[in-house]
Amino acid sequence: MVVVSETFTLPSRGFRIDPRRALLCAVLCWSGAALVAWAVRGGHAEMLDRAGLLFWHDSTLRPDGSTKMLEGVRDVTALGGVLLRNVFALAAVAALLFLRLRREAVLFALTVASGWAVNSALKGLVGRARPQILPHLTEAGGNSFPSGHSFNSAVVYIAMALAFAALTSRRSVRWTVIVGAMIVSLAIAWSRVWLGVHWPSDVVAGWLGGAGWAFLASALLYRPAKATVDAAEAVSEPDSPDRR
């Protein structure tokens, strides 16, 4: 039996978000997150928070929807949990390295790791307690502001979309991937309020902060990531004419 050999051609790098646009997006997102933080610290968000939290529940404080919907929302929130979020992040790094998009892989890893550190620092700084006016429909611990699921899922999924957008030069495809990542991370943020474990302001600030960090890291950490990859390749393949 003769097996016909096939040649696998790796895609060329086709896109990198303009650092100036990335910085603009970061400034807008972080300005919004700062405004929400100011409202929370000043007690200006209490009425809206309470109304937003109760909006998804009936007069008996039970969530609107069937048991199947509850399980579905728990599945959505799990996408932003520590386990699945990190599994997807590790899989993305492995895929980027396989595609020889080493700069994107290093940039993505730096973005995720630094984003987790920033979110942890903000939680400790604000120190807001979780809402207790509704039963928590999923396990949740630690401080409430900003929402870790919202912040970290925005970081991971948006940064992942920006990394894999490098595979195409078609604007429509890039927009589809990036907007899709935003929708997924927004759904995760909404699920935290529906499950009663976060105030609406927690998830708004968390998502804006996470999205802002993904764009900020894309602008500021790309050169360090490129320098790291170039240095590693110079050591391992000093005579290689093709470095990506």
C-alpha positions as protocol buffer text, in pm:
chain_id: "A"
residue {
  index: 1
  type: MET
  ca { x: 0 y: 0 z: 0 }
}
residue {
  index: 2
  type: VAL
  ca { x: 140 y: 337 z: -106 }
}
residue {
  index: 3
  type: VAL
  ca { x: 68 y: 638 z: 113 }
}
residue {
  index: 4
  type: VAL
  ca { x: 64 y: 967 z: -74 }
}
residue {
  index: 5
  type: SER
  ca { x: 260 y: 1232 z: 112 }
}
residue {
  index: 6
  type: GLU
  ca { x: 102 y: 1569 z: 173 }
}
residue {
  index: 7
  type: THR
  ca { x: 260 y: 1906 z: 231 }
}
residue {
  index: 8
  type: PHE
  ca { x: 120 y: 2119 z: 509 }
}
residue {
  index: 9
  type: THR
  ca { x: 168 y: 2489 z: 449 }
}
residue {
  index: 10
  type: LEU
  ca { x: 159 y: 2709 z: 756 }
}
residue {
  index: 11
  type: PRO
  ca { x: -42 y: 3031 z: 718 }
}
residue {
  index: 12
  type: SER
  ca { x: 140 y: 3361 z: 696 }
}
residue {
  index: 13
  type: ARG
  ca { x: 100 y: 3627 z: 961 }
}
residue {
  index: 14
  type: GLY
  ca { x: -153 y: 3869 z: 818 }
}
residue {
  index: 15
  type: PHE
  ca { x: -263 y: 4107 z: 1091 }
}
residue {
  index: 16
  type: ARG
  ca { x: -162 y: 4294 z: 1400 }
}
residue {
  index: 17
  type: ILE
  ca { x: -392 y: 4550 z: 1558 }
}
residue {
  index: 18
  type: ASP
  ca { x: -264 y: 4907 z: 1525 }
}
residue {
  index: 19
  type: PRO
  ca { x: -101 y: 4991 z: 1862 }
}
residue {
  index: 20
  type: ARG
  ca { x: -258 y: 5338 z: 1858 }
}
residue {
  index: 21
  type: ARG
  ca { x: -606 y: 5195 z: 1812 }
}
residue {
  index: 22
  type: ALA
  ca { x: -538 y: 4935 z: 2077 }
}
residue {
  index: 23
  type: LEU
  ca { x: -430 y: 5209 z: 2320 }
}
residue {
  index: 24
  type: LEU
  ca { x: -742 y: 5410 z: 2239 }
}
residue {
  index: 25
  type: CYS
  ca { x: -963 y: 5108 z: 2309 }
}
residue {
  index: 26
  type: ALA
  ca { x: -774 y: 5048 z: 2635 }
}
residue {
  index: 27
  type: VAL
  ca { x: -815 y: 5409 z: 2748 }
}
residue {
  index: 28
  type: LEU
  ca { x: -1189 y: 5405 z: 2674 }
}
residue {
  index: 29
  type: CYS
  ca { x: -1243 y: 5075 z: 2854 }
}
residue {
  index: 30
  type: TRP
  ca { x: -1036 y: 5167 z: 3158 }
}
residue {
  index: 31
  type: SER
  ca { x: -1200 y: 5508 z: 3179 }
}
residue {
  index: 32
  type: GLY
  ca { x: -1538 y: 5334 z: 3194 }
}
residue {
  index: 33
  type: ALA
  ca { x: -1411 y: 5090 z: 3458 }
}
residue {
  index: 34
  type: ALA
  ca { x: -1271 y: 5380 z: 3665 }
}
residue {
  index: 35
  type: LEU
  ca { x: -1605 y: 5561 z: 3645 }
}
residue {
  index: 36
  type: VAL
  ca { x: -1786 y: 5252 z: 3773 }
}
residue {
  index: 37
  type: ALA
  ca { x: -1529 y: 5211 z: 4053 }
}
residue {
  index: 38
  type: TRP
  ca { x: -1583 y: 5574 z: 4154 }
}
residue {
  index: 39
  type: ALA
  ca { x: -1960 y: 5520 z: 4164 }
}
residue {
  index: 40
  type: VAL
  ca { x: -1920 y: 5208 z: 4378 }
}
residue {
  index: 41
  type: ARG
  ca { x: -1677 y: 5364 z: 4625 }
}
residue {
  index: 42
  type: GLY
  ca { x: -1898 y: 5672 z: 4657 }
}
residue {
  index: 43
  type: GLY
  ca { x: -2217 y: 5473 z: 4710 }
}
residue {
  index: 44
  type: HIS
  ca { x: -2373 y: 5603 z: 4389 }
}
residue {
  index: 45
  type: ALA
  ca { x: -2429 y: 5260 z: 4233 }
}
residue {
  index: 46
  type: GLU
  ca { x: -2638 y: 5100 z: 4508 }
}
residue {
  index: 47
  type: MET
  ca { x: -2982 y: 5168 z: 4361 }
}
residue {
  index: 48
  type: LEU
  ca { x: -2891 y: 5055 z: 4011 }
}
residue {
  index: 49
  type: ASP
  ca { x: -2705 y: 4753 z: 4146 }
}
residue {
  index: 50
  type: ARG
  ca { x: -3002 y: 4636 z: 4347 }
}
residue {
  index: 51
  type: ALA
  ca { x: -3244 y: 4692 z: 4060 }
}
residue {
  index: 52
  type: GLY
  ca { x: -3014 y: 4516 z: 3815 }
}
residue {
  index: 53
  type: LEU
  ca { x: -2962 y: 4218 z: 4044 }
}
residue {
  index: 54
  type: LEU
  ca { x: -3334 y: 4174 z: 4113 }
}
residue {
  index: 55
  type: PHE
  ca { x: -3434 y: 4226 z: 3750 }
}
residue {
  index: 56
  type: TRP
  ca { x: -3364 y: 3860 z: 3663 }
}
residue {
  index: 57
  type: HIS
  ca { x: -3563 y: 3727 z: 3961 }
}
residue {
  index: 58
  type: ASP
  ca { x: -3931 y: 3701 z: 4050 }
}
residue {
  index: 59
  type: SER
  ca { x: -4108 y: 3817 z: 4367 }
}
residue {
  index: 60
  type: THR
  ca { x: -3993 y: 3505 z: 4555 }
}
residue {
  index: 61
  type: LEU
  ca { x: -3631 y: 3584 z: 4464 }
}
residue {
  index: 62
  type: ARG
  ca { x: -3617 y: 3281 z: 4234 }
}
residue {
  index: 63
  type: PRO
  ca { x: -3440 y: 3333 z: 3899 }
}
residue {
  index: 64
  type: ASP
  ca { x: -3657 y: 3366 z: 3590 }
}
residue {
  index: 65
  type: GLY
  ca { x: -3643 y: 3061 z: 3368 }
}
residue {
  index: 66
  type: SER
  ca { x: -3655 y: 2683 z: 3389 }
}
residue {
  index: 67
  type: THR
  ca { x: -3417 y: 2435 z: 3550 }
}
residue {
  index: 68
  type: LYS
  ca { x: -3261 y: 2376 z: 3208 }
}
residue {
  index: 69
  type: MET
  ca { x: -3190 y: 2747 z: 3179 }
}
residue {
  index: 70
  type: LEU
  ca { x: -3021 y: 2742 z: 3519 }
}
residue {
  index: 71
  type: GLU
  ca { x: -2795 y: 2460 z: 3406 }
}
residue {
  index: 72
  type: GLY
  ca { x: -2724 y: 2644 z: 3082 }
}
residue {
  index: 73
  type: VAL
  ca { x: -2626 y: 2961 z: 3266 }
}
residue {
  index: 74
  type: ARG
  ca { x: -2398 y: 2758 z: 3492 }
}
residue {
  index: 75
  type: ASP
  ca { x: -2236 y: 2613 z: 3180 }
}
residue {
  index: 76
  type: VAL
  ca { x: -2182 y: 2964 z: 3045 }
}
residue {
  index: 77
  type: THR
  ca { x: -2030 y: 3087 z: 3370 }
}
residue {
  index: 78
  type: ALA
  ca { x: -1798 y: 2783 z: 3374 }
}
residue {
  index: 79
  type: LEU
  ca { x: -1635 y: 2914 z: 3055 }
}
residue {
  index: 80
  type: GLY
  ca { x: -1495 y: 3196 z: 3268 }
}
residue {
  index: 81
  type: GLY
  ca { x: -1397 y: 2974 z: 3560 }
}
residue {
  index: 82
  type: VAL
  ca { x: -1038 y: 2894 z: 3650 }
}
residue {
  index: 83
  type: LEU
  ca { x: -1037 y: 2542 z: 3502 }
}
residue {
  index: 84
  type: LEU
  ca { x: -1194 y: 2588 z: 3158 }
}
residue {
  index: 85
  type: ARG
  ca { x: -1049 y: 2937 z: 3109 }
}
residue {
  index: 86
  type: ASN
  ca { x: -696 y: 2811 z: 3168 }
}
residue {
  index: 87
  type: VAL
  ca { x: -750 y: 2496 z: 2962 }
}
residue {
  index: 88
  type: PHE
  ca { x: -854 y: 2712 z: 2665 }
}
residue {
  index: 89
  type: ALA
  ca { x: -561 y: 2947 z: 2726 }
}
residue {
  index: 90
  type: LEU
  ca { x: -308 y: 2662 z: 2731 }
}
residue {
  index: 91
  type: ALA
  ca { x: -465 y: 2509 z: 2420 }
}
residue {
  index: 92
  type: ALA
  ca { x: -440 y: 2846 z: 2244 }
}
residue {
  index: 93
  type: VAL
  ca { x: -72 y: 2880 z: 2332 }
}
residue {
  index: 94
  type: ALA
  ca { x: -6 y: 2527 z: 2202 }
}
residue {
  index: 95
  type: ALA
  ca { x: -195 y: 2599 z: 1878 }
}
residue {
  index: 96
  type: LEU
  ca { x: -10 y: 2926 z: 1821 }
}
residue {
  index: 97
  type: LEU
  ca { x: 325 y: 2755 z: 1874 }
}
residue {
  index: 98
  type: PHE
  ca { x: 224 y: 2477 z: 1633 }
}
residue {
  index: 99
  type: LEU
  ca { x: 140 y: 2743 z: 1374 }
}
residue {
  index: 100
  type: ARG
  ca { x: 479 y: 2904 z: 1446 }
}
residue {
  index: 101
  type: LEU
  ca { x: 316 y: 3225 z: 1559 }
}
residue {
  index: 102
  type: ARG
  ca { x: 563 y: 3242 z: 1845 }
}
residue {
  index: 103
  type: ARG
  ca { x: 537 y: 3614 z: 1907 }
}
residue {
  index: 104
  type: GLU
  ca { x: 160 y: 3586 z: 1936 }
}
residue {
  index: 105
  type: ALA
  ca { x: 195 y: 3288 z: 2171 }
}
residue {
  index: 106
  type: VAL
  ca { x: 432 y: 3471 z: 2404 }
}
residue {
  index: 107
  type: LEU
  ca { x: 224 y: 3790 z: 2390 }
}
residue {
  index: 108
  type: PHE
  ca { x: -92 y: 3595 z: 2471 }
}
residue {
  index: 109
  type: ALA
  ca { x: 71 y: 3418 z: 2766 }
}
residue {
  index: 110
  type: LEU
  ca { x: 205 y: 3747 z: 2905 }
}
residue {
  index: 111
  type: THR
  ca { x: -135 y: 3911 z: 2864 }
}
residue {
  index: 112
  type: VAL
  ca { x: -320 y: 3636 z: 3050 }
}
residue {
  index: 113
  type: ALA
  ca { x: -69 y: 3610 z: 3335 }
}
residue {
  index: 114
  type: SER
  ca { x: -43 y: 3984 z: 3391 }
}
residue {
  index: 115
  type: GLY
  ca { x: -422 y: 4026 z: 3363 }
}
residue {
  index: 116
  type: TRP
  ca { x: -477 y: 3774 z: 3641 }
}
residue {
  index: 117
  type: ALA
  ca { x: -232 y: 3965 z: 3862 }
}
residue {
  index: 118
  type: VAL
  ca { x: -403 y: 4299 z: 3791 }
}
residue {
  index: 119
  type: ASN
  ca { x: -748 y: 4161 z: 3870 }
}
residue {
  index: 120
  type: SER
  ca { x: -627 y: 4009 z: 4197 }
}
residue {
  index: 121
  type: ALA
  ca { x: -471 y: 4340 z: 4299 }
}
residue {
  index: 122
  type: LEU
  ca { x: -790 y: 4533 z: 4221 }
}
residue {
  index: 123
  type: LYS
  ca { x: -1003 y: 4289 z: 4423 }
}
residue {
  index: 124
  type: GLY
  ca { x: -780 y: 4339 z: 4725 }
}
residue {
  index: 125
  type: LEU
  ca { x: -777 y: 4716 z: 4679 }
}
residue {
  index: 126
  type: VAL
  ca { x: -1155 y: 4763 z: 4664 }
}
residue {
  index: 127
  type: GLY
  ca { x: -1252 y: 4483 z: 4902 }
}
residue {
  index: 128
  type: ARG
  ca { x: -1624 y: 4482 z: 4822 }
}
residue {
  index: 129
  type: ALA
  ca { x: -1841 y: 4204 z: 4966 }
}
residue {
  index: 130
  type: ARG
  ca { x: -2062 y: 3988 z: 4745 }
}
residue {
  index: 131
  type: PRO
  ca { x: -2438 y: 4052 z: 4732 }
}
residue {
  index: 132
  type: GLN
  ca { x: -2637 y: 3866 z: 4997 }
}
residue {
  index: 133
  type: ILE
  ca { x: -2992 y: 3965 z: 4903 }
}
residue {
  index: 134
  type: LEU
  ca { x: -3028 y: 3660 z: 4674 }
}
residue {
  index: 135
  type: PRO
  ca { x: -2931 y: 3294 z: 4712 }
}
residue {
  index: 136
  type: HIS
  ca { x: -2606 y: 3218 z: 4532 }
}
residue {
  index: 137
  type: LEU
  ca { x: -2679 y: 2964 z: 4258 }
}
residue {
  index: 138
  type: THR
  ca { x: -2314 y: 2869 z: 4212 }
}
residue {
  index: 139
  type: GLU
  ca { x: -2008 y: 2859 z: 4433 }
}
residue {
  index: 140
  type: ALA
  ca { x: -1829 y: 3192 z: 4467 }
}
residue {
  index: 141
  type: GLY
  ca { x: -1570 y: 3316 z: 4713 }
}
residue {
  index: 142
  type: GLY
  ca { x: -1346 y: 3615 z: 4771 }
}
residue {
  index: 143
  type: ASN
  ca { x: -1417 y: 3980 z: 4710 }
}
residue {
  index: 144
  type: SER
  ca { x: -1680 y: 4090 z: 4462 }
}
residue {
  index: 145
  type: PHE
  ca { x: -1535 y: 4394 z: 4280 }
}
residue {
  index: 146
  type: PRO
  ca { x: -1435 y: 4362 z: 4005 }
}
residue {
  index: 147
  type: SER
  ca { x: -1577 y: 4029 z: 3890 }
}
residue {
  index: 148
  type: GLY
  ca { x: -1289 y: 3790 z: 3830 }
}
residue {
  index: 149
  type: HIS
  ca { x: -1489 y: 3581 z: 3582 }
}
residue {
  index: 150
  type: SER
  ca { x: -1576 y: 3895 z: 3384 }
}
residue {
  index: 151
  type: PHE
  ca { x: -1225 y: 4044 z: 3394 }
}
residue {
  index: 152
  type: ASN
  ca { x: -1028 y: 3729 z: 3320 }
}
residue {
  index: 153
  type: SER
  ca { x: -1264 y: 3592 z: 3056 }
}
residue {
  index: 154
  type: ALA
  ca { x: -1246 y: 3924 z: 2870 }
}
residue {
  index: 155
  type: VAL
  ca { x: -866 y: 3912 z: 2890 }
}
residue {
  index: 156
  type: VAL
  ca { x: -839 y: 3550 z: 2775 }
}
residue {
  index: 157
  type: TYR
  ca { x: -1097 y: 3542 z: 2497 }
}
residue {
  index: 158
  type: ILE
  ca { x: -1031 y: 3886 z: 2350 }
}
residue {
  index: 159
  type: ALA
  ca { x: -652 y: 3839 z: 2363 }
}
residue {
  index: 160
  type: MET
  ca { x: -699 y: 3496 z: 2206 }
}
residue {
  index: 161
  type: ALA
  ca { x: -905 y: 3649 z: 1926 }
}
residue {
  index: 162
  type: LEU
  ca { x: -641 y: 3915 z: 1864 }
}
residue {
  index: 163
  type: ALA
  ca { x: -373 y: 3645 z: 1848 }
}
residue {
  index: 164
  type: PHE
  ca { x: -557 y: 3420 z: 1602 }
}
residue {
  index: 165
  type: ALA
  ca { x: -662 y: 3721 z: 1393 }
}
residue {
  index: 166
  type: ALA
  ca { x: -298 y: 3720 z: 1280 }
}
residue {
  index: 167
  type: LEU
  ca { x: -387 y: 3423 z: 1058 }
}
residue {
  index: 168
  type: THR
  ca { x: -590 y: 3630 z: 814 }
}
residue {
  index: 169
  type: SER
  ca { x: -570 y: 3957 z: 627 }
}
residue {
  index: 170
  type: ARG
  ca { x: -948 y: 3965 z: 568 }
}
residue {
  index: 171
  type: ARG
  ca { x: -1110 y: 4234 z: 780 }
}
residue {
  index: 172
  type: SER
  ca { x: -1450 y: 4060 z: 790 }
}
residue {
  index: 173
  type: VAL
  ca { x: -1296 y: 3744 z: 938 }
}
residue {
  index: 174
  type: ARG
  ca { x: -1098 y: 3942 z: 1196 }
}
residue {
  index: 175
  type: TRP
  ca { x: -1406 y: 4135 z: 1305 }
}
residue {
  index: 176
  type: THR
  ca { x: -1608 y: 3814 z: 1332 }
}
residue {
  index: 177
  type: VAL
  ca { x: -1347 y: 3650 z: 1556 }
}
residue {
  index: 178
  type: ILE
  ca { x: -1293 y: 3954 z: 1781 }
}
residue {
  index: 179
  type: VAL
  ca { x: -1663 y: 4043 z: 1815 }
}
residue {
  index: 180
  type: GLY
  ca { x: -1741 y: 3676 z: 1882 }
}
residue {
  index: 181
  type: ALA
  ca { x: -1488 y: 3677 z: 2168 }
}
residue {
  index: 182
  type: MET
  ca { x: -1648 y: 3989 z: 2310 }
}
residue {
  index: 183
  type: ILE
  ca { x: -1995 y: 3833 z: 2298 }
}
residue {
  index: 184
  type: VAL
  ca { x: -1875 y: 3517 z: 2475 }
}
residue {
  index: 185
  type: SER
  ca { x: -1705 y: 3715 z: 2751 }
}
residue {
  index: 186
  type: LEU
  ca { x: -2010 y: 3943 z: 2790 }
}
residue {
  index: 187
  type: ALA
  ca { x: -2232 y: 3636 z: 2826 }
}
residue {
  index: 188
  type: ILE
  ca { x: -2004 y: 3509 z: 3102 }
}
residue {
  index: 189
  type: ALA
  ca { x: -2025 y: 3847 z: 3276 }
}
residue {
  index: 190
  type: TRP
  ca { x: -2408 y: 3848 z: 3254 }
}
residue {
  index: 191
  type: SER
  ca { x: -2424 y: 3495 z: 3397 }
}
residue {
  index: 192
  type: ARG
  ca { x: -2258 y: 3611 z: 3719 }
}
residue {
  index: 193
  type: VAL
  ca { x: -2541 y: 3856 z: 3788 }
}
residue {
  index: 194
  type: TRP
  ca { x: -2812 y: 3605 z: 3692 }
}
residue {
  index: 195
  type: LEU
  ca { x: -2662 y: 3354 z: 3937 }
}
residue {
  index: 196
  type: GLY
  ca { x: -2670 y: 3614 z: 4214 }
}
residue {
  index: 197
  type: VAL
  ca { x: -2299 y: 3614 z: 4294 }
}
residue {
  index: 198
  type: HIS
  ca { x: -2211 y: 3962 z: 4164 }
}
residue {
  index: 199
  type: TRP
  ca { x: -2360 y: 4309 z: 4154 }
}
residue {
  index: 200
  type: PRO
  ca { x: -2406 y: 4447 z: 3800 }
}
residue {
  index: 201
  type: SER
  ca { x: -2138 y: 4709 z: 3861 }
}
residue {
  index: 202
  type: ASP
  ca { x: -1892 y: 4429 z: 3948 }
}
residue {
  index: 203
  type: VAL
  ca { x: -1929 y: 4268 z: 3608 }
}
residue {
  index: 204
  type: VAL
  ca { x: -1942 y: 4594 z: 3411 }
}
residue {
  index: 205
  type: ALA
  ca { x: -1617 y: 4713 z: 3567 }
}
residue {
  index: 206
  type: GLY
  ca { x: -1467 y: 4365 z: 3538 }
}
residue {
  index: 207
  type: TRP
  ca { x: -1547 y: 4328 z: 3169 }
}
residue {
  index: 208
  type: LEU
  ca { x: -1431 y: 4681 z: 3082 }
}
residue {
  index: 209
  type: GLY
  ca { x: -1112 y: 4631 z: 3281 }
}
residue {
  index: 210
  type: GLY
  ca { x: -1040 y: 4294 z: 3121 }
}
residue {
  index: 211
  type: ALA
  ca { x: -1110 y: 4413 z: 2767 }
}
residue {
  index: 212
  type: GLY
  ca { x: -899 y: 4721 z: 2831 }
}
residue {
  index: 213
  type: TRP
  ca { x: -613 y: 4506 z: 2958 }
}
residue {
  index: 214
  type: ALA
  ca { x: -627 y: 4281 z: 2651 }
}
residue {
  index: 215
  type: PHE
  ca { x: -593 y: 4584 z: 2422 }
}
residue {
  index: 216
  type: LEU
  ca { x: -334 y: 4756 z: 2642 }
}
residue {
  index: 217
  type: ALA
  ca { x: -116 y: 4445 z: 2652 }
}
residue {
  index: 218
  type: SER
  ca { x: -145 y: 4407 z: 2274 }
}
residue {
  index: 219
  type: ALA
  ca { x: 1 y: 4755 z: 2236 }
}
residue {
  index: 220
  type: LEU
  ca { x: 265 y: 4752 z: 2510 }
}
residue {
  index: 221
  type: LEU
  ca { x: 380 y: 4390 z: 2536 }
}
residue {
  index: 222
  type: TYR
  ca { x: 420 y: 4305 z: 2166 }
}
residue {
  index: 223
  type: ARG
  ca { x: 779 y: 4431 z: 2144 }
}
residue {
  index: 224
  type: PRO
  ca { x: 892 y: 4251 z: 2462 }
}
residue {
  index: 225
  type: ALA
  ca { x: 730 y: 3933 z: 2328 }
}
residue {
  index: 226
  type: LYS
  ca { x: 902 y: 3976 z: 1992 }
}
residue {
  index: 227
  type: ALA
  ca { x: 1237 y: 4041 z: 2161 }
}
residue {
  index: 228
  type: THR
  ca { x: 1197 y: 3728 z: 2373 }
}
residue {
  index: 229
  type: VAL
  ca { x: 1120 y: 3511 z: 2069 }
}
residue {
  index: 230
  type: ASP
  ca { x: 1399 y: 3664 z: 1859 }
}
residue {
  index: 231
  type: ALA
  ca { x: 1651 y: 3606 z: 2138 }
}
residue {
  index: 232
  type: ALA
  ca { x: 1540 y: 3245 z: 2182 }
}
residue {
  index: 233
  type: GLU
  ca { x: 1558 y: 3179 z: 1809 }
}
residue {
  index: 234
  type: ALA
  ca { x: 1900 y: 3342 z: 1785 }
}
residue {
  index: 235
  type: VAL
  ca { x: 2030 y: 3096 z: 2044 }
}
residue {
  index: 236
  type: SER
  ca { x: 1860 y: 2785 z: 1905 }
}
residue {
  index: 237
  type: GLU
  ca { x: 1892 y: 2859 z: 1532 }
}
residue {
  index: 238
  type: PRO
  ca { x: 2171 y: 3111 z: 1480 }
}
residue {
  index: 239
  type: ASP
  ca { x: 2202 y: 3040 z: 1108 }
}
residue {
  index: 240
  type: SER
  ca { x: 1836 y: 3001 z: 1020 }
}
residue {
  index: 241
  type: PRO
  ca { x: 1730 y: 3238 z: 736 }
}
residue {
  index: 242
  type: ASP
  ca { x: 1358 y: 3207 z: 816 }
}
residue {
  index: 243
  type: ARG
  ca { x: 1255 y: 3335 z: 1158 }
}
residue {
  index: 244
  type: ARG
  ca { x: 897 y: 3404 z: 1238 }
}
